[in-house]
PDB file of C-alpha atoms in Angstrom:
ATOM      1  CA  ALA A   1      38.359  -9.665  29.412  1.00 65.00           C
ATOM      2  CA  PRO A   2      39.427 -11.937  32.220  1.00 66.00           C
ATOM      3  CA  VAL A   3      39.190 -10.965  35.824  1.00 64.00           C
ATOM      4  CA  VAL A   4      42.674 -11.647  37.349  1.00 64.00           C
ATOM      5  CA  ALA A   5      42.769 -11.054  41.173  1.00 64.00           C
ATOM      6  CA  THR A   6      45.345  -9.658  42.392  1.00 68.00           C
ATOM      7  CA  PRO A   7      46.553 -10.648  45.810  1.00 67.00           C
ATOM      8  CA  ALA A   8      46.538  -8.086  48.618  1.00 67.00           C
ATOM      9  CA  PRO A   9      50.334  -7.304  49.744  1.00 69.00           C
ATOM     10  CA  VAL A  10      51.044  -9.462  52.923  1.00 66.00           C
ATOM     11  CA  VAL A  11      52.357  -6.858  55.681  1.00 67.00           C
ATOM     12  CA  ALA A  12      54.214  -8.518  58.604  1.00 67.00           C
ATOM     13  CA  THR A  13      52.673  -6.930  61.748  1.00 70.00           C
ATOM     14  CA  PRO A  14      55.784  -6.647  63.984  1.00 69.00           C
ATOM     15  CA  ALA A  15      55.086  -8.251  67.610  1.00 69.00           C
ATOM     16  CA  PRO A  16      54.843  -5.853  70.318  1.00 71.00           C
ATOM     17  CA  VAL A  17      58.148  -5.369  72.163  1.00 68.00           C
ATOM     18  CA  VAL A  18      57.954  -6.006  75.801  1.00 68.00           C
ATOM     19  CA  ALA A  19      60.335  -4.438  78.263  1.00 68.00           C
ATOM     20  CA  THR A  20      61.516  -7.261  80.522  1.00 68.00           C
ATOM     21  CA  PRO A  21      62.595  -5.509  83.812  1.00 66.00           C
ATOM     22  CA  ALA A  22      65.786  -6.052  85.212  1.00 64.00           C
ATOM     23  CA  PRO A  23      65.833  -8.529  88.333  1.00 63.00           C
ATOM     24  CA  VAL A  24      65.890  -6.272  91.458  1.00 57.00           C
ATOM     25  CA  VAL A  25      68.977  -7.328  93.674  1.00 53.00           C
ATOM     26  CA  ALA A  26      69.002  -6.410  97.196  1.00 50.00           C
ATOM     27  CA  THR A  27      72.111  -4.456  98.256  1.00 48.00           C
ATOM     28  CA  PRO A  28      72.923  -4.919 101.635  1.00 45.00           C
ATOM     29  CA  GLU A  29      73.673  -1.949 103.553  1.00 48.00           C
ATOM     30  CA  PRO A  30      77.025  -1.997 105.175  1.00 50.00           C
ATOM     31  CA  ALA A  31      77.633  -2.326 108.841  1.00 53.00           C
ATOM     32  CA  PRO A  32      77.404   1.007 110.568  1.00 60.00           C
ATOM     33  CA  ALA A  33      80.569   2.547 111.951  1.00 78.00           C
ATOM     34  CA  VAL A  34      81.155   2.550 115.634  1.00 86.00           C
ATOM     35  CA  ALA A  35      82.512   5.582 117.613  1.00 89.00           C
ATOM     36  CA  LEU A  36      84.107   4.136 120.809  1.00 89.00           C
ATOM     37  CA  THR A  37      85.870   6.410 123.502  1.00 87.00           C
ATOM     38  CA  LEU A  38      88.029   4.634 126.153  1.00 85.00           C
ATOM     39  CA  ARG A  39      86.390   7.011 128.346  1.00 82.00           C
ATOM     40  CA  ASN A  40      82.866   5.758 128.296  1.00 83.00           C
ATOM     41  CA  ASP A  41      83.709   1.912 126.643  1.00 86.00           C
ATOM     42  CA  GLY A  42      86.598   0.939 128.826  1.00 86.00           C
ATOM     43  CA  GLY A  43      86.261  -2.739 129.358  1.00 87.00           C
ATOM     44  CA  ARG A  44      84.079  -3.524 126.645  1.00 84.00           C
ATOM     45  CA  SER A  45      84.074  -5.855 123.727  1.00 83.00           C
ATOM     46  CA  VAL A  46      82.473  -4.929 120.639  1.00 85.00           C
ATOM     47  CA  ARG A  47      81.684  -6.450 117.349  1.00 82.00           C
ATOM     48  CA  ALA A  48      82.275  -4.205 114.508  1.00 85.00           C
ATOM     49  CA  THR A  49      83.644  -4.185 110.671  1.00 88.00           C
ATOM     50  CA  ALA A  50      84.804  -0.228 110.781  1.00 91.00           C
ATOM     51  CA  GLY A  51      84.908   2.579 113.365  1.00 92.00           C
ATOM     52  CA  ARG A  52      87.224   5.040 115.167  1.00 94.00           C
ATOM     53  CA  ILE A  53      88.619   4.617 118.656  1.00 94.00           C
ATOM     54  CA  SER A  54      89.424   7.809 120.695  1.00 92.00           C
ATOM     55  CA  ASP A  55      90.606   8.615 124.034  1.00 88.00           C
ATOM     56  CA  GLY A  56      87.327  10.368 124.654  1.00 83.00           C
ATOM     57  CA  TRP A  57      88.918  13.065 127.443  1.00 76.00           C
ATOM     58  CA  ALA A  58      88.278  16.178 125.140  1.00 71.00           C
ATOM     59  CA  THR A  59      84.792  17.126 126.556  1.00 62.00           C
ATOM     60  CA  TYR A  60      85.757  16.263 130.117  1.00 59.00           C
ATOM     61  CA  PRO A  61      87.593  18.354 132.841  1.00 56.00           C
ATOM     62  CA  THR A  62      90.127  16.142 133.888  1.00 61.00           C
ATOM     63  CA  ALA A  63      92.241  14.038 131.139  1.00 59.00           C
ATOM     64  CA  PRO A  64      93.406  10.586 131.936  1.00 59.00           C
ATOM     65  CA  GLU A  65      96.903  11.822 132.951  1.00 53.00           C
ATOM     66  CA  ASP A  66      95.492  13.865 135.752  1.00 54.00           C
ATOM     67  CA  LYS A  67      94.629  10.616 137.753  1.00 55.00           C
ATOM     68  CA  ASP A  68      96.974   8.240 139.475  1.00 57.00           C
ATOM     69  CA  TRP A  69      98.008   4.951 137.309  1.00 62.00           C
ATOM     70  CA  ALA A  70      95.112   3.772 135.361  1.00 75.00           C
ATOM     71  CA  GLU A  71      94.518   1.495 132.357  1.00 83.00           C
ATOM     72  CA  TRP A  72      91.491   1.536 130.082  1.00 87.00           C
ATOM     73  CA  SER A  73      90.876  -0.965 127.148  1.00 89.00           C
ATOM     74  CA  VAL A  74      88.578  -1.846 124.748  1.00 91.00           C
ATOM     75  CA  THR A  75      88.249  -4.578 122.386  1.00 91.00           C
ATOM     76  CA  VAL A  76      87.286  -4.947 118.663  1.00 91.00           C
ATOM     77  CA  ARG A  77      85.784  -8.574 117.632  1.00 87.00           C
ATOM     78  CA  GLY A  78      86.416  -8.393 113.631  1.00 88.00           C
ATOM     79  CA  THR A  79      88.442 -10.480 111.152  1.00 90.00           C
ATOM     80  CA  SER A  80      91.752  -9.054 109.439  1.00 92.00           C
ATOM     81  CA  CYS A  81      91.621  -5.285 110.438  1.00 95.00           C
ATOM     82  CA  VAL A  82      93.512  -2.519 109.608  1.00 96.00           C
ATOM     83  CA  LEU A  83      94.274   0.507 112.199  1.00 96.00           C
ATOM     84  CA  GLN A  84      95.114   3.646 110.897  1.00 96.00           C
ATOM     85  CA  PHE A  85      96.098   6.454 113.553  1.00 97.00           C
ATOM     86  CA  THR A  86      94.414  10.092 112.523  1.00 96.00           C
ATOM     87  CA  SER A  87      95.932  11.933 115.662  1.00 95.00           C
ATOM     88  CA  PHE A  88      98.125  11.185 118.536  1.00 95.00           C
ATOM     89  CA  ASP A  89      99.830  12.862 121.616  1.00 93.00           C
ATOM     90  CA  VAL A  90     100.657  11.003 124.717  1.00 91.00           C
ATOM     91  CA  GLU A  91     103.368  11.665 127.194  1.00 89.00           C
ATOM     92  CA  GLU A  92     106.771  10.479 125.663  1.00 92.00           C
ATOM     93  CA  TYR A  93     109.433   8.693 127.755  1.00 91.00           C
ATOM     94  CA  ALA A  94     112.240   6.420 127.226  1.00 94.00           C
ATOM     95  CA  ALA A  95     110.750   2.712 126.270  1.00 94.00           C
ATOM     96  CA  CYS A  96     107.252   4.386 126.794  1.00 94.00           C
ATOM     97  CA  ALA A  97     107.788   3.738 130.431  1.00 90.00           C
ATOM     98  CA  TYR A  98     105.119   6.047 131.841  1.00 88.00           C
ATOM     99  CA  ASP A  99     102.314   6.906 129.596  1.00 89.00           C
ATOM    100  CA  ASN A 100     101.631   4.584 126.536  1.00 92.00           C
ATOM    101  CA  LEU A 101      99.023   3.137 124.113  1.00 94.00           C
ATOM    102  CA  GLU A 102      99.459  -0.521 123.216  1.00 96.00           C
ATOM    103  CA  VAL A 103      97.679  -2.507 120.528  1.00 96.00           C
ATOM    104  CA  LEU A 104      97.171  -6.410 121.237  1.00 95.00           C
ATOM    105  CA  GLY A 105      96.390  -8.794 118.507  1.00 95.00           C
ATOM    106  CA  SER A 106      93.671 -11.726 118.972  1.00 92.00           C
ATOM    107  CA  ASP A 107      96.416 -13.962 120.646  1.00 93.00           C
ATOM    108  CA  GLY A 108      97.508 -11.223 123.059  1.00 93.00           C
ATOM    109  CA  ALA A 109     100.762 -10.274 121.492  1.00 96.00           C
ATOM    110  CA  SER A 110     101.679  -6.925 121.153  1.00 97.00           C
ATOM    111  CA  LEU A 111     101.463  -5.295 117.800  1.00 97.00           C
ATOM    112  CA  GLY A 112     103.156  -1.994 119.232  1.00 97.00           C
ATOM    113  CA  LYS A 113     103.676   0.190 122.083  1.00 97.00           C
ATOM    114  CA  PHE A 114     103.460   3.940 121.254  1.00 97.00           C
ATOM    115  CA  CYS A 115     104.073   7.581 123.173  1.00 95.00           C
ATOM    116  CA  GLY A 116     104.757  11.006 121.913  1.00 95.00           C
ATOM    117  CA  SER A 117     103.364  13.303 119.273  1.00 94.00           C
ATOM    118  CA  SER A 118     104.419  11.127 116.166  1.00 96.00           C
ATOM    119  CA  LEU A 119     101.733   9.308 114.234  1.00 97.00           C
ATOM    120  CA  PRO A 120     102.272   5.488 114.744  1.00 97.00           C
ATOM    121  CA  PRO A 121     102.462   3.229 111.611  1.00 97.00           C
ATOM    122  CA  THR A 122      99.522   1.622 110.084  1.00 97.00           C
ATOM    123  CA  LEU A 123      98.823  -1.712 111.881  1.00 97.00           C
ATOM    124  CA  MET A 124      97.313  -4.969 110.552  1.00 96.00           C
ATOM    125  CA  ALA A 125      95.670  -6.977 113.032  1.00 95.00           C
ATOM    126  CA  GLY A 126      94.884 -10.654 111.865  1.00 91.00           C
ATOM    127  CA  GLY A 127      92.944 -13.261 113.827  1.00 90.00           C
ATOM    128  CA  ASP A 128      89.135 -12.675 114.999  1.00 89.00           C
ATOM    129  CA  SER A 129      89.743  -9.285 117.404  1.00 91.00           C
ATOM    130  CA  PHE A 130      92.272  -6.680 118.533  1.00 94.00           C
ATOM    131  CA  THR A 131      92.423  -4.846 121.895  1.00 95.00           C
ATOM    132  CA  VAL A 132      93.409  -0.892 122.295  1.00 95.00           C
ATOM    133  CA  VAL A 133      95.054  -0.294 125.751  1.00 93.00           C
ATOM    134  CA  LEU A 134      95.613   2.905 127.326  1.00 91.00           C
ATOM    135  CA  ARG A 135      97.804   3.398 130.557  1.00 90.00           C
ATOM    136  CA  SER A 136      98.604   6.781 132.138  1.00 85.00           C
ATOM    137  CA  ASP A 137      99.538   7.988 135.495  1.00 81.00           C
ATOM    138  CA  ALA A 138      99.243  11.310 137.216  1.00 73.00           C
ATOM    139  CA  GLY A 139     101.884  13.859 135.488  1.00 73.00           C
ATOM    140  CA  VAL A 140     102.312  15.275 132.024  1.00 73.00           C
ATOM    141  CA  ALA A 141      99.104  15.230 129.979  1.00 70.00           C
ATOM    142  CA  GLY A 142      99.132  14.900 126.049  1.00 82.00           C
ATOM    143  CA  SER A 143      95.773  15.526 124.248  1.00 86.00           C
ATOM    144  CA  GLY A 144      95.283  11.778 123.524  1.00 88.00           C
ATOM    145  CA  PHE A 145      95.004   9.884 120.334  1.00 92.00           C
ATOM    146  CA  SER A 146      92.201   8.820 117.505  1.00 94.00           C
ATOM    147  CA  LEU A 147      92.390   5.860 115.357  1.00 95.00           C
ATOM    148  CA  ASP A 148      90.062   4.389 112.433  1.00 95.00           C
ATOM    149  CA  PHE A 149      89.837   0.707 111.765  1.00 95.00           C
ATOM    150  CA  VAL A 150      88.134  -1.540 108.838  1.00 94.00           C
ATOM    151  CA  CYS A 151      87.703  -5.011 109.273  1.00 93.00           C
ATOM    152  CA  ALA A 152      87.198  -7.776 106.411  1.00 90.00           C
ATOM    153  CA  GLY A 153      84.207  -8.895 108.471  1.00 79.00           C
ATOM    154  CA  PRO A 154      82.676  -9.803 112.106  1.00 75.00           C
ATOM    155  CA  ALA A 155      83.717 -12.395 113.838  1.00 73.00           C
ATOM    156  CA  PRO A 156      81.390 -15.144 114.472  1.00 74.00           C
ATOM    157  CA  LEU A 157      79.262 -15.054 117.465  1.00 76.00           C
ATOM    158  CA  THR A 158      79.743 -17.153 120.481  1.00 77.00           C
ATOM    159  CA  LEU A 159      78.057 -17.113 123.761  1.00 73.00           C
ATOM    160  CA  ARG A 160      81.394 -17.899 125.532  1.00 71.00           C
ATOM    161  CA  ASP A 161      82.924 -14.785 123.932  1.00 72.00           C
ATOM    162  CA  ASP A 162      80.287 -12.667 123.298  1.00 73.00           C
ATOM    163  CA  ALA A 163      77.961 -13.138 126.448  1.00 71.00           C
ATOM    164  CA  GLY A 164      75.861  -9.888 126.813  1.00 67.00           C
ATOM    165  CA  ALA A 165      76.500  -8.360 123.675  1.00 65.00           C
ATOM    166  CA  THR A 166      74.029  -7.037 121.463  1.00 62.00           C
ATOM    167  CA  VAL A 167      74.755  -7.075 117.480  1.00 64.00           C
ATOM    168  CA  ALA A 168      74.308  -4.092 115.423  1.00 55.00           C
ATOM    169  CA  ALA A 169      71.575  -4.001 112.916  1.00 42.00           C
ATOM    170  CA  GLY A 170      73.706  -3.635 110.091  1.00 49.00           C
ATOM    171  CA  GLU A 171      75.240  -6.734 110.477  1.00 56.00           C
ATOM    172  CA  THR A 172      72.616  -8.725 108.640  1.00 54.00           C
ATOM    173  CA  THR A 173      74.297 -12.215 108.448  1.00 60.00           C
ATOM    174  CA  GLY A 174      76.346 -14.265 110.767  1.00 66.00           C
ATOM    175  CA  THR A 175      76.577 -17.390 112.648  1.00 68.00           C
ATOM    176  CA  LEU A 176      76.239 -17.911 116.715  1.00 73.00           C
ATOM    177  CA  SER A 177      77.257 -21.198 118.355  1.00 76.00           C
ATOM    178  CA  ASP A 178      78.264 -22.016 122.140  1.00 76.00           C
ATOM    179  CA  GLY A 179      81.844 -21.471 121.593  1.00 73.00           C
ATOM    180  CA  TRP A 180      83.528 -23.871 123.777  1.00 72.00           C
ATOM    181  CA  ALA A 181      85.144 -26.333 121.506  1.00 71.00           C
ATOM    182  CA  THR A 182      88.537 -24.397 121.669  1.00 65.00           C
ATOM    183  CA  TYR A 183      88.392 -24.112 125.437  1.00 67.00           C
ATOM    184  CA  PRO A 184      90.119 -26.594 127.995  1.00 63.00           C
ATOM    185  CA  THR A 185      86.594 -26.543 130.109  1.00 64.00           C
ATOM    186  CA  ALA A 186      83.139 -26.617 128.902  1.00 63.00           C
ATOM    187  CA  PRO A 187      80.329 -24.851 130.334  1.00 62.00           C
ATOM    188  CA  GLU A 188      78.978 -27.960 132.181  1.00 61.00           C
ATOM    189  CA  ASP A 189      82.066 -28.064 134.161  1.00 57.00           C
ATOM    190  CA  LYS A 190      80.715 -24.889 136.109  1.00 56.00           C
ATOM    191  CA  ASP A 191      77.861 -24.499 138.702  1.00 53.00           C
ATOM    192  CA  TRP A 192      74.938 -23.141 137.145  1.00 56.00           C
ATOM    193  CA  ALA A 193      75.300 -20.440 134.677  1.00 60.00           C
ATOM    194  CA  GLU A 194      73.598 -18.398 131.936  1.00 70.00           C
ATOM    195  CA  TRP A 195      75.066 -16.842 128.699  1.00 69.00           C
ATOM    196  CA  SER A 196      72.846 -14.693 126.341  1.00 72.00           C
ATOM    197  CA  VAL A 197      73.427 -12.485 122.950  1.00 68.00           C
ATOM    198  CA  THR A 198      71.129 -10.425 121.239  1.00 69.00           C
ATOM    199  CA  VAL A 199      71.144  -9.953 117.486  1.00 66.00           C
ATOM    200  CA  ARG A 200      69.060  -7.027 116.366  1.00 58.00           C
ATOM    201  CA  GLY A 201      67.804  -7.043 112.937  1.00 55.00           C
ATOM    202  CA  ALA A 202      65.649  -4.382 110.849  1.00 48.00           C
ATOM    203  CA  SER A 203      62.258  -6.354 111.849  1.00 49.00           C
ATOM    204  CA  TRP A 204      63.099  -8.700 114.493  1.00 44.00           C
ATOM    205  CA  VAL A 205      65.142  -9.406 117.399  1.00 47.00           C
ATOM    206  CA  GLN A 206      66.506 -12.855 118.499  1.00 48.00           C
ATOM    207  CA  THR A 207      67.824 -13.819 121.783  1.00 50.00           C
ATOM    208  CA  LYS A 208      69.916 -17.047 122.221  1.00 51.00           C
ATOM    209  CA  THR A 209      70.632 -18.061 125.612  1.00 54.00           C
ATOM    210  CA  GLY A 210      72.437 -20.748 126.898  1.00 56.00           C
ATOM    211  CA  ARG A 211      72.256 -22.662 130.538  1.00 53.00           C
ATOM    212  CA  SER A 212      74.333 -25.260 132.145  1.00 48.00           C
ATOM    213  CA  GLY A 213      74.738 -26.662 135.372  1.00 42.00           C
ATOM    214  CA  LEU A 214      76.300 -29.774 137.025  1.00 32.00           C
TER     215      LEU A 214
END
């Protein structure tokens, strides 16, 4: 009988499946919240996107009200900030004529002046900064205040407004400029002067200095 070759069955060998790793996307860490007290940080201008501001006298033997008339302030440079009070007790008097706490917007306009023991309302501060001012005199002592703030982002750095500042390591991006474009006098209109700002990153420190003279 004739020999008939039977072809071997063709078996499809599936291609090996190679798992493609998902791309790694670096998520920047949020800027650390700052804790500011008028007792220790009076007069400072700080860049921050979130934090807490308080009177800071709880751990000191004398409260601000034990002094003659005095004023403490701190400025936070951030954009579109929301301020919410978590505690409040400042001597109450008509029109807050004696002790009071006032919040100012970036243009210097008052966002509210408060006294008494009721929590002030939540405040919205537009622009690129806000300032908290505590005023008191010798007399009745309140327990102080505390407020939390959250900003949409840090204000741009300028040597004009941030001279001498050190920017927190949590702020991973930003812009830096001289800042005199919106001011009536440029730095060259002064005698010899120097402005500097330091940006601290995770693996580097960059200091920018501007100098001018007639």
